[in-house]
Coordinates of C-alpha atoms and ligand atoms in Angstrom, one line a residue:
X26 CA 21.6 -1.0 -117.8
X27 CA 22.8 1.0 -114.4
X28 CA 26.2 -0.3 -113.6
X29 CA 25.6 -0.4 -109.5
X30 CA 29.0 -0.6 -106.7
X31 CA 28.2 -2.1 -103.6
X32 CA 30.7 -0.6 -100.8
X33 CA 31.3 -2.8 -98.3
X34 CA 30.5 -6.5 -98.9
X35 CA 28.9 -7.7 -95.6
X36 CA 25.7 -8.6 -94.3
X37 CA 23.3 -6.0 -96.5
X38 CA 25.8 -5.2 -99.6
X39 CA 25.9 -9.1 -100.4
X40 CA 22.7 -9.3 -100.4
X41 CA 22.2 -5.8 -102.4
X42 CA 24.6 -7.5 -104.8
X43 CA 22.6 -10.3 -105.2
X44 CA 19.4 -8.4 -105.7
X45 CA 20.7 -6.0 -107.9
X46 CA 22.0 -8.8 -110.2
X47 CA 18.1 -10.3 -109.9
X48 CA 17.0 -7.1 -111.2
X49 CA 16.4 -6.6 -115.1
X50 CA 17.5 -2.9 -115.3
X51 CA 20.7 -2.8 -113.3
X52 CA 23.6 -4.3 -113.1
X53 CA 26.7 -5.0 -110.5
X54 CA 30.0 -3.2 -111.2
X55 CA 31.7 -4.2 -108.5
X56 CA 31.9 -4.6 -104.7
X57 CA 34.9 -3.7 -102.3
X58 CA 36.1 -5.5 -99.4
X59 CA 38.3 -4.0 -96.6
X60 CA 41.0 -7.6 -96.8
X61 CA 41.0 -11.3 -97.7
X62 CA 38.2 -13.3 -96.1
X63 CA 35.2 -16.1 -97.0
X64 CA 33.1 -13.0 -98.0
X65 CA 35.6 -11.6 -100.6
X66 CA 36.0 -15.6 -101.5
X67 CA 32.3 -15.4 -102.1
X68 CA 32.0 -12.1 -104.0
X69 CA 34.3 -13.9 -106.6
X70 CA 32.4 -17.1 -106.6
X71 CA 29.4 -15.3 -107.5
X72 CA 31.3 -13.3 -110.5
X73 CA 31.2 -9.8 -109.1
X74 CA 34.2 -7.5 -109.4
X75 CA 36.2 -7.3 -105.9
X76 CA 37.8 -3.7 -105.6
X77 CA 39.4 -2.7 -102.4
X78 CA 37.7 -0.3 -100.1
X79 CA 40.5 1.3 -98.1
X80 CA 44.1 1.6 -99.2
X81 CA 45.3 -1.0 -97.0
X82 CA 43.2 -3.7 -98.4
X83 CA 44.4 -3.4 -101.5
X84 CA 47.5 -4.8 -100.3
X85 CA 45.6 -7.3 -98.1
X86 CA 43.5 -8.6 -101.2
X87 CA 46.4 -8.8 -103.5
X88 CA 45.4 -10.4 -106.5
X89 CA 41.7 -10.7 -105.9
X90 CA 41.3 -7.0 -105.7
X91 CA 40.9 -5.3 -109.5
X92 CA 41.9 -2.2 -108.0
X93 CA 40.6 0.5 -105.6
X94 CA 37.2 1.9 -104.7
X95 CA 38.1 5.2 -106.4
X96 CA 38.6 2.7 -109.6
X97 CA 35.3 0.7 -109.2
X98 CA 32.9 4.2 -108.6
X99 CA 34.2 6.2 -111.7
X100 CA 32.5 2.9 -113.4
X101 CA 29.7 2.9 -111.6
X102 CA 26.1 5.3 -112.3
X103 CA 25.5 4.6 -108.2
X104 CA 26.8 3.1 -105.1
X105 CA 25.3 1.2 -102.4
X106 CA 27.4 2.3 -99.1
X107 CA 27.4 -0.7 -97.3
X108 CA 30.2 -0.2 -95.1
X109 CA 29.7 -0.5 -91.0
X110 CA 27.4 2.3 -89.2
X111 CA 29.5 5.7 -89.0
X112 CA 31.7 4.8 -92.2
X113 CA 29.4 6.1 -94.6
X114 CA 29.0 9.6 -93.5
X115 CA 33.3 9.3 -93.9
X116 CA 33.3 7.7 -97.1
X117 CA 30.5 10.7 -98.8
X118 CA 33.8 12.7 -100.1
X119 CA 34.0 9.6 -102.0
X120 CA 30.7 9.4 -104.1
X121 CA 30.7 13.1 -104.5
X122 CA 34.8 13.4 -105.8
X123 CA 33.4 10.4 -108.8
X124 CA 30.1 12.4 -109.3
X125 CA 28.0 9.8 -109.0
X126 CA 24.4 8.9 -107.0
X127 CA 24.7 7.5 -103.6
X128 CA 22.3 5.4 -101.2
X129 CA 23.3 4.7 -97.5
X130 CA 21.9 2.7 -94.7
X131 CA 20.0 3.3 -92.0
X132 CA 23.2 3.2 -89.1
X133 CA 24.2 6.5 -91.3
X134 CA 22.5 10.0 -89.7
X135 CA 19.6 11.9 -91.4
X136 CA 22.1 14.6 -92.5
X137 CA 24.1 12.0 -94.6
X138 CA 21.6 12.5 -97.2
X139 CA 19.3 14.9 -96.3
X140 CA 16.8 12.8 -97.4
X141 CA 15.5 9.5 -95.4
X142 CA 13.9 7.5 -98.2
X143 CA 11.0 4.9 -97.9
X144 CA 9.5 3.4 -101.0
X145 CA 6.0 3.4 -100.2
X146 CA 6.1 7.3 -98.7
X147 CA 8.2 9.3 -100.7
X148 CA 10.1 7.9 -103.5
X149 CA 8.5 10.4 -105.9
X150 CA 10.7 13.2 -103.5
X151 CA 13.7 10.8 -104.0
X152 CA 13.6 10.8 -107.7
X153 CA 16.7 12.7 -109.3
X154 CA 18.6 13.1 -105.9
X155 CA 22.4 12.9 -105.4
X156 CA 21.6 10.5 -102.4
X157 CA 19.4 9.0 -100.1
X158 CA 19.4 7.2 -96.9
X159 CA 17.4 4.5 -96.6
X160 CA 16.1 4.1 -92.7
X161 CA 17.0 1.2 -90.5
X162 CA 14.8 -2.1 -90.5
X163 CA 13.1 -1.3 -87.6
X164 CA 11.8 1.8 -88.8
X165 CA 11.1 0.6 -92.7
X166 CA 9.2 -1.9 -90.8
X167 CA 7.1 0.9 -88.9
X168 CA 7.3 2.9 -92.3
X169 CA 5.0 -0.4 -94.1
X170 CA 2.8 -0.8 -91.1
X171 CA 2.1 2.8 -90.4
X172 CA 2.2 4.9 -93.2
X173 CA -1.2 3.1 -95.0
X174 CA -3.0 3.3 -91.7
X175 CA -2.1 7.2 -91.9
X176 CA -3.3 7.1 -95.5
X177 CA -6.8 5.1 -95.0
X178 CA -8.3 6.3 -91.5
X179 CA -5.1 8.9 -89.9
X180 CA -3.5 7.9 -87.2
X181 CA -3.3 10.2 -83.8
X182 CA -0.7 9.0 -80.8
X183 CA 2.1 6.0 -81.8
X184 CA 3.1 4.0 -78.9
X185 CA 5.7 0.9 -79.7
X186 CA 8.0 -1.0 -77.6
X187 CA 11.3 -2.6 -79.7
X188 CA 12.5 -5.8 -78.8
X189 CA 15.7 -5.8 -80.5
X190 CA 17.7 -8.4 -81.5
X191 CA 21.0 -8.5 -79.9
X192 CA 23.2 -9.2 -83.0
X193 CA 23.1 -10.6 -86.7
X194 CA 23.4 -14.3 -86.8
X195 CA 26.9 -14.0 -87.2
X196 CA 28.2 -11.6 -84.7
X197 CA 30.0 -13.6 -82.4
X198 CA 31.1 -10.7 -80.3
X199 CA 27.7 -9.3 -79.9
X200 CA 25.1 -9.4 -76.6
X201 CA 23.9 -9.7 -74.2
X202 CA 23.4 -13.5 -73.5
X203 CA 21.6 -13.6 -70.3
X204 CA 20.3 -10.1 -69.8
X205 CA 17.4 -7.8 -70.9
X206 CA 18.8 -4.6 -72.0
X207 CA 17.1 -1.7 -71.7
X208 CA 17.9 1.5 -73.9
X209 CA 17.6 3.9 -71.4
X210 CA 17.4 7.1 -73.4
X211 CA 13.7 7.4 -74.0
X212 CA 12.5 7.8 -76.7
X213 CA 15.0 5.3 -78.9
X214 CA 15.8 7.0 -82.1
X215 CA 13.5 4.6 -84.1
X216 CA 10.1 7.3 -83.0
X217 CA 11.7 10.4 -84.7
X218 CA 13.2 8.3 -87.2
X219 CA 9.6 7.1 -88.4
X220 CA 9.1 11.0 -88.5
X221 CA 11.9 11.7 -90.6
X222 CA 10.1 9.9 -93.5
X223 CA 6.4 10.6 -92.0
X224 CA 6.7 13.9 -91.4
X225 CA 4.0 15.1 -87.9
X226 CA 3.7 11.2 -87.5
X227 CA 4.1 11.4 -83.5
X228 CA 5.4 8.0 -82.5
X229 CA 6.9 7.5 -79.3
X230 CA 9.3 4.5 -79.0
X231 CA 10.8 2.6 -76.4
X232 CA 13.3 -0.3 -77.1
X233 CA 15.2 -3.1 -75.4
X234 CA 18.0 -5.8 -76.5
X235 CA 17.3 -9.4 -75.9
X236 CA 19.8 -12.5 -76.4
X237 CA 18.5 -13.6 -79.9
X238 CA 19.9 -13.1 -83.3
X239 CA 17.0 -14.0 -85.7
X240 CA 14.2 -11.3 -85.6
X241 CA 13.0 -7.9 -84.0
X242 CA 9.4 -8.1 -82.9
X243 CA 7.4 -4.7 -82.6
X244 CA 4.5 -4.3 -80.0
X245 CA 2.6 -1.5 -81.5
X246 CA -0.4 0.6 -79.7
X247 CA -2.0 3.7 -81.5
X248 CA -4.6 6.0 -81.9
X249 CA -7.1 5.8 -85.2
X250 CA -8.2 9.4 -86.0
X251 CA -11.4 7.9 -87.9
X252 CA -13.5 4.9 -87.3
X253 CA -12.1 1.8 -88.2
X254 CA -13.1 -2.0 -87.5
X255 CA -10.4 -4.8 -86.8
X256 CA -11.0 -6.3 -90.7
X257 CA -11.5 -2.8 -92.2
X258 CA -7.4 -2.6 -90.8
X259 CA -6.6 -5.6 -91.9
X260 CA -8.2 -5.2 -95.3
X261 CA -5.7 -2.4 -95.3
X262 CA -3.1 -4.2 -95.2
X263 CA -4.1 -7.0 -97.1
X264 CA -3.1 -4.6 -100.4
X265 CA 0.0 -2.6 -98.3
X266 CA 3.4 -3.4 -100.3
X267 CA 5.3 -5.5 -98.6
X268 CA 3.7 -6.9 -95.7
X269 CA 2.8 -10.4 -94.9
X270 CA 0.5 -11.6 -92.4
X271 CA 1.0 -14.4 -90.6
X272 CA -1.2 -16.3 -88.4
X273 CA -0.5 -17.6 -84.8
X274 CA -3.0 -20.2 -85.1
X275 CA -1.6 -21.8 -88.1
X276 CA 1.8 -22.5 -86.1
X277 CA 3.9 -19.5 -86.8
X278 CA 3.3 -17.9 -83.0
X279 CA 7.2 -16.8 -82.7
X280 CA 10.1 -15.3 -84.8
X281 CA 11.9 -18.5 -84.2
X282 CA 9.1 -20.1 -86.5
X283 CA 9.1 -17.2 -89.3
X284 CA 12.5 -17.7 -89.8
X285 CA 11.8 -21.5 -90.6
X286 CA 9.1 -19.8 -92.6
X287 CA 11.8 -18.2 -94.7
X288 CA 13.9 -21.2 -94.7
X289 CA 10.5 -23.6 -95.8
X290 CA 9.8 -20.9 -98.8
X291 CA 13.4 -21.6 -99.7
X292 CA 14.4 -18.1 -99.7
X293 CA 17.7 -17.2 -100.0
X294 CA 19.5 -17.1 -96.6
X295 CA 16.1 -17.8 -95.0
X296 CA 15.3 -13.6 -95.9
X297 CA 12.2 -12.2 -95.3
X298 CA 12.1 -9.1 -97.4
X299 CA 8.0 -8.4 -96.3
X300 CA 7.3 -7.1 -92.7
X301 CA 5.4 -10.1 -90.4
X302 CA 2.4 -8.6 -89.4
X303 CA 0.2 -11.0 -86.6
X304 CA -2.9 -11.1 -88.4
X305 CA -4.2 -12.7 -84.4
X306 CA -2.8 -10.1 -82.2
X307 CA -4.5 -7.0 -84.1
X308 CA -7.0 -5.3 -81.5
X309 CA -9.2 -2.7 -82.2
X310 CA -10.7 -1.0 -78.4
X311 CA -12.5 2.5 -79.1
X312 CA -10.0 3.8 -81.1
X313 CA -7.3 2.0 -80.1
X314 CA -5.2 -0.3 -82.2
X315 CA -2.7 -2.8 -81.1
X316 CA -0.7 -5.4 -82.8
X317 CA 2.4 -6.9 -82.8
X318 CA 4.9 -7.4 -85.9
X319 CA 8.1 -8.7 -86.8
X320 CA 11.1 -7.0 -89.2
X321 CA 13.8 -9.8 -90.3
X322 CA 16.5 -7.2 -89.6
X323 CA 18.9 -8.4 -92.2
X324 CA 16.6 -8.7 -95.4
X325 CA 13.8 -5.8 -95.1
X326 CA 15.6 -3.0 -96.8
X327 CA 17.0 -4.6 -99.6
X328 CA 13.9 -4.1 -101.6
X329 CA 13.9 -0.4 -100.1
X330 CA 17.7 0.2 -101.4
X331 CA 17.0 -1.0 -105.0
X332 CA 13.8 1.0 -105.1
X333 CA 15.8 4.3 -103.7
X334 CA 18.5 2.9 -106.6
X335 CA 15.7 3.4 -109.6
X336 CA 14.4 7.1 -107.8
X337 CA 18.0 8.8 -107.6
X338 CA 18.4 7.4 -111.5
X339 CA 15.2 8.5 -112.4
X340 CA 14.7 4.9 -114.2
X341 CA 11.3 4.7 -113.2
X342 CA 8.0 5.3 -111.1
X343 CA 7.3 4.4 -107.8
X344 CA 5.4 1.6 -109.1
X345 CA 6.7 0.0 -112.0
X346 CA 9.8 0.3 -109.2
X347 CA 8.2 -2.0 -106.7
X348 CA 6.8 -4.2 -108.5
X349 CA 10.0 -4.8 -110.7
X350 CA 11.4 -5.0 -107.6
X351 CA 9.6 -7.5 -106.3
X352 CA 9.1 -9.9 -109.0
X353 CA 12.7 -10.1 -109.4
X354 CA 13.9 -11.0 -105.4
X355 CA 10.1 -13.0 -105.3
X356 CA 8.1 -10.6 -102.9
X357 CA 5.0 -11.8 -101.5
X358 CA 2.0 -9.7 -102.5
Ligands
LIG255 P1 28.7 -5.6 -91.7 O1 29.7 -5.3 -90.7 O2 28.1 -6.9 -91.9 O3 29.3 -5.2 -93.2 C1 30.0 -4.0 -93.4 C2 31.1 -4.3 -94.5 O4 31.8 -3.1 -94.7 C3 32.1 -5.3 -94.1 O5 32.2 -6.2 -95.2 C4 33.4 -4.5 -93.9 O6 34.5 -5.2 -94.4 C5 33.1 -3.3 -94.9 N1 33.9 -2.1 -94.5 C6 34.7 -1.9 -93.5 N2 35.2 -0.6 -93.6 C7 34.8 -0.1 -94.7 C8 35.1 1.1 -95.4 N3 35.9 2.1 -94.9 N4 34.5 1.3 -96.6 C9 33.6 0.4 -97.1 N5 33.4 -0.8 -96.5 C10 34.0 -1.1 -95.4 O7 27.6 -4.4 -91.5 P2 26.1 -4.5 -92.0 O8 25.3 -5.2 -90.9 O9 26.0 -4.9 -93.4 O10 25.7 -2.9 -91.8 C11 25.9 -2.0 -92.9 C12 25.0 -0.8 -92.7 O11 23.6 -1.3 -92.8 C13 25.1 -0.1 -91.4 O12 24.8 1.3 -91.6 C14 23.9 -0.7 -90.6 O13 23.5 0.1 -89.5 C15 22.9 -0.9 -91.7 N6 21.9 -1.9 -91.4 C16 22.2 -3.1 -90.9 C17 21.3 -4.1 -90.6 C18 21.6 -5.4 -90.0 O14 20.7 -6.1 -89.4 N7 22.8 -5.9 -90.1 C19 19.9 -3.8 -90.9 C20 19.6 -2.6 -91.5 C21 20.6 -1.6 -91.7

């Protein structure tokens, strides 16, 4: 059993917790908050181990905290660095003074790990690794969609436009709410970042923020190298780990209506772990293929993290991985 910290108890490290404590081969040593609040309230509700992860939140946590982050990694085979974009890269002095395997998130650079880690693409390249970076949901969602289409027919040219969400459901302080917000430096990040894990994969990627907090929606154009029919994609796909597809005509035409998905199939804070691929918008012109997609921003790398969990530990192979994986959080195959 892997004794696994989470660093930074907020919207992904609560729900690594959780699905590390689903999983049958790992367990949860602890997770740090930086003070008192109704997340470190719930990390005790749920049985984990609060630890304090700066110095002056172990003041701030008192008696809830059972001691510092330096306390809770010695104890711990890996850690999950949950903490907010930028903090990770500060807090890798940490994981490397305790000696132990480290996995950040995608707000983190490239050079954080030297390795940006995808389950489907390269986990055998992640396995025995001091740490890994697991790319942002938008680009784990380009990862699933993409990378079998390189696989079964090659793909030439990427073209996608990002409609971004403009914060998590519970940024209050987040934007905009009555404006379209283009990202003016073109190409967004998300392009090379596909490229960091698919290396020569030549996407170019434009993004803007909209006033919603549910979803991000991909509109995707590329170039097949080889000839492919619209079902010979989709039969693709059909096997691809990870991704759903969902139908238009059957009533779920929006994010807004995915997100009830989630909430219908009961899932656990109405995640959707598998990228939403529109099974009615996929196009194939020449050799041409458009669609669009959707990446519940909040849920898709959790799977992602646990997998780059079992690779650094060398606990098992890419497959027994994922499908361990997602038995235990419930997956959709
Ligand atoms: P969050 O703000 O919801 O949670 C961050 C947590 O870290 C908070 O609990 C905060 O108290 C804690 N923290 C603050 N300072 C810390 C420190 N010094 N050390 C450890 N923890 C500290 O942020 P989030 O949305 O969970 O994002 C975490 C990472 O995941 C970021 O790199 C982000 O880019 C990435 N990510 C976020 C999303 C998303 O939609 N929210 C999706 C994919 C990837």
């Amino acid at each position: 059993m892997k004794r696994i910290a989470v660093n930074g108890f907020g919207t992904i490290g609560k729900r690594l917790a959780d699905a590390v404590d689903a999983q049958p081969d790992m367990e949860v040593s602890g997770v740090t908050k930086t003070r008192p609040n109704y997340e470190a309230d719930l990390a005790v509700e749920r049985g984990y181990d609060l630890y304090a992860a700066t110095e002056a939140g172990l003041e701030g946590l008192g008696d809830m905290a059972e001691g510092s982050v330096e306390e809770l990694l010695v104890e711990s085979d890996l850690v999950f660095d949950c903490s907010p974009t930028g903090i990770g890269a500060r807090n890798r002095g940490l994981y490397e003074d305790a000696g132990i395997a480290a996995v950040y998130q995608g707000g983190e650079p490239h050079d954080v790990a030297g390795f940006s880690f995808n389950a489907a693409v390269n986990f055998d390249e992640a396995v025995g690794r001091d740490a890994a970076r697991v790319v942002s949901c938008n680009t784990t969602g380009l990862c699933r969609s993409l990378f079998p289409l390189v696989e079964a027919f090659g793909v030439g040219d990427v073209s996608v436009t990002l409609v971004r969400r403009g914060g998590d459901p519970k940024q209050t302080d987040r934007g905009p709410i009555n404006a379209i917000v283009p990202s003016l430096g073109i190409p967004s990040h998300h392009g090379p970042d596909v490229a960091k894990v698919i290396p020569g994969l030549d996407v170019h990627s434009m993004a803007v923020k909209v006033p919603t907090t549910l979803m991000h929606l991909h509109a995707v154009s590329l170039q097949l190298e080889s000839r492919a029919s619209r079902s010979d994609v989709l039969d693709v796909w059909e096997t691809a780990p990870r991704v759903m597809q969902v139908d238009g005509g059957r009533g779920i035409g929006s994010t807004a209506e995915l997100c009830e998905l989630g909430r219908d199939m009961l899932r656990p804070r109405y995640d959707l772990w598998e990228l939403a691929l529109w099974k009615d918008s996929v196009t194939v012109e020449g050799d041409r293929l458009s669609f669009f997609q959707g990446v519940h921003q909040e849920s898709i790398v959790v799977p992602e993290n646990i997998d780059a969990a079992r690779a650094l530990l060398e606990m098992a192979d890419s497959e027994y991985s994922t499908r361990t994986t997602d038995d235990a959080l419930g997956v959709i195959r």
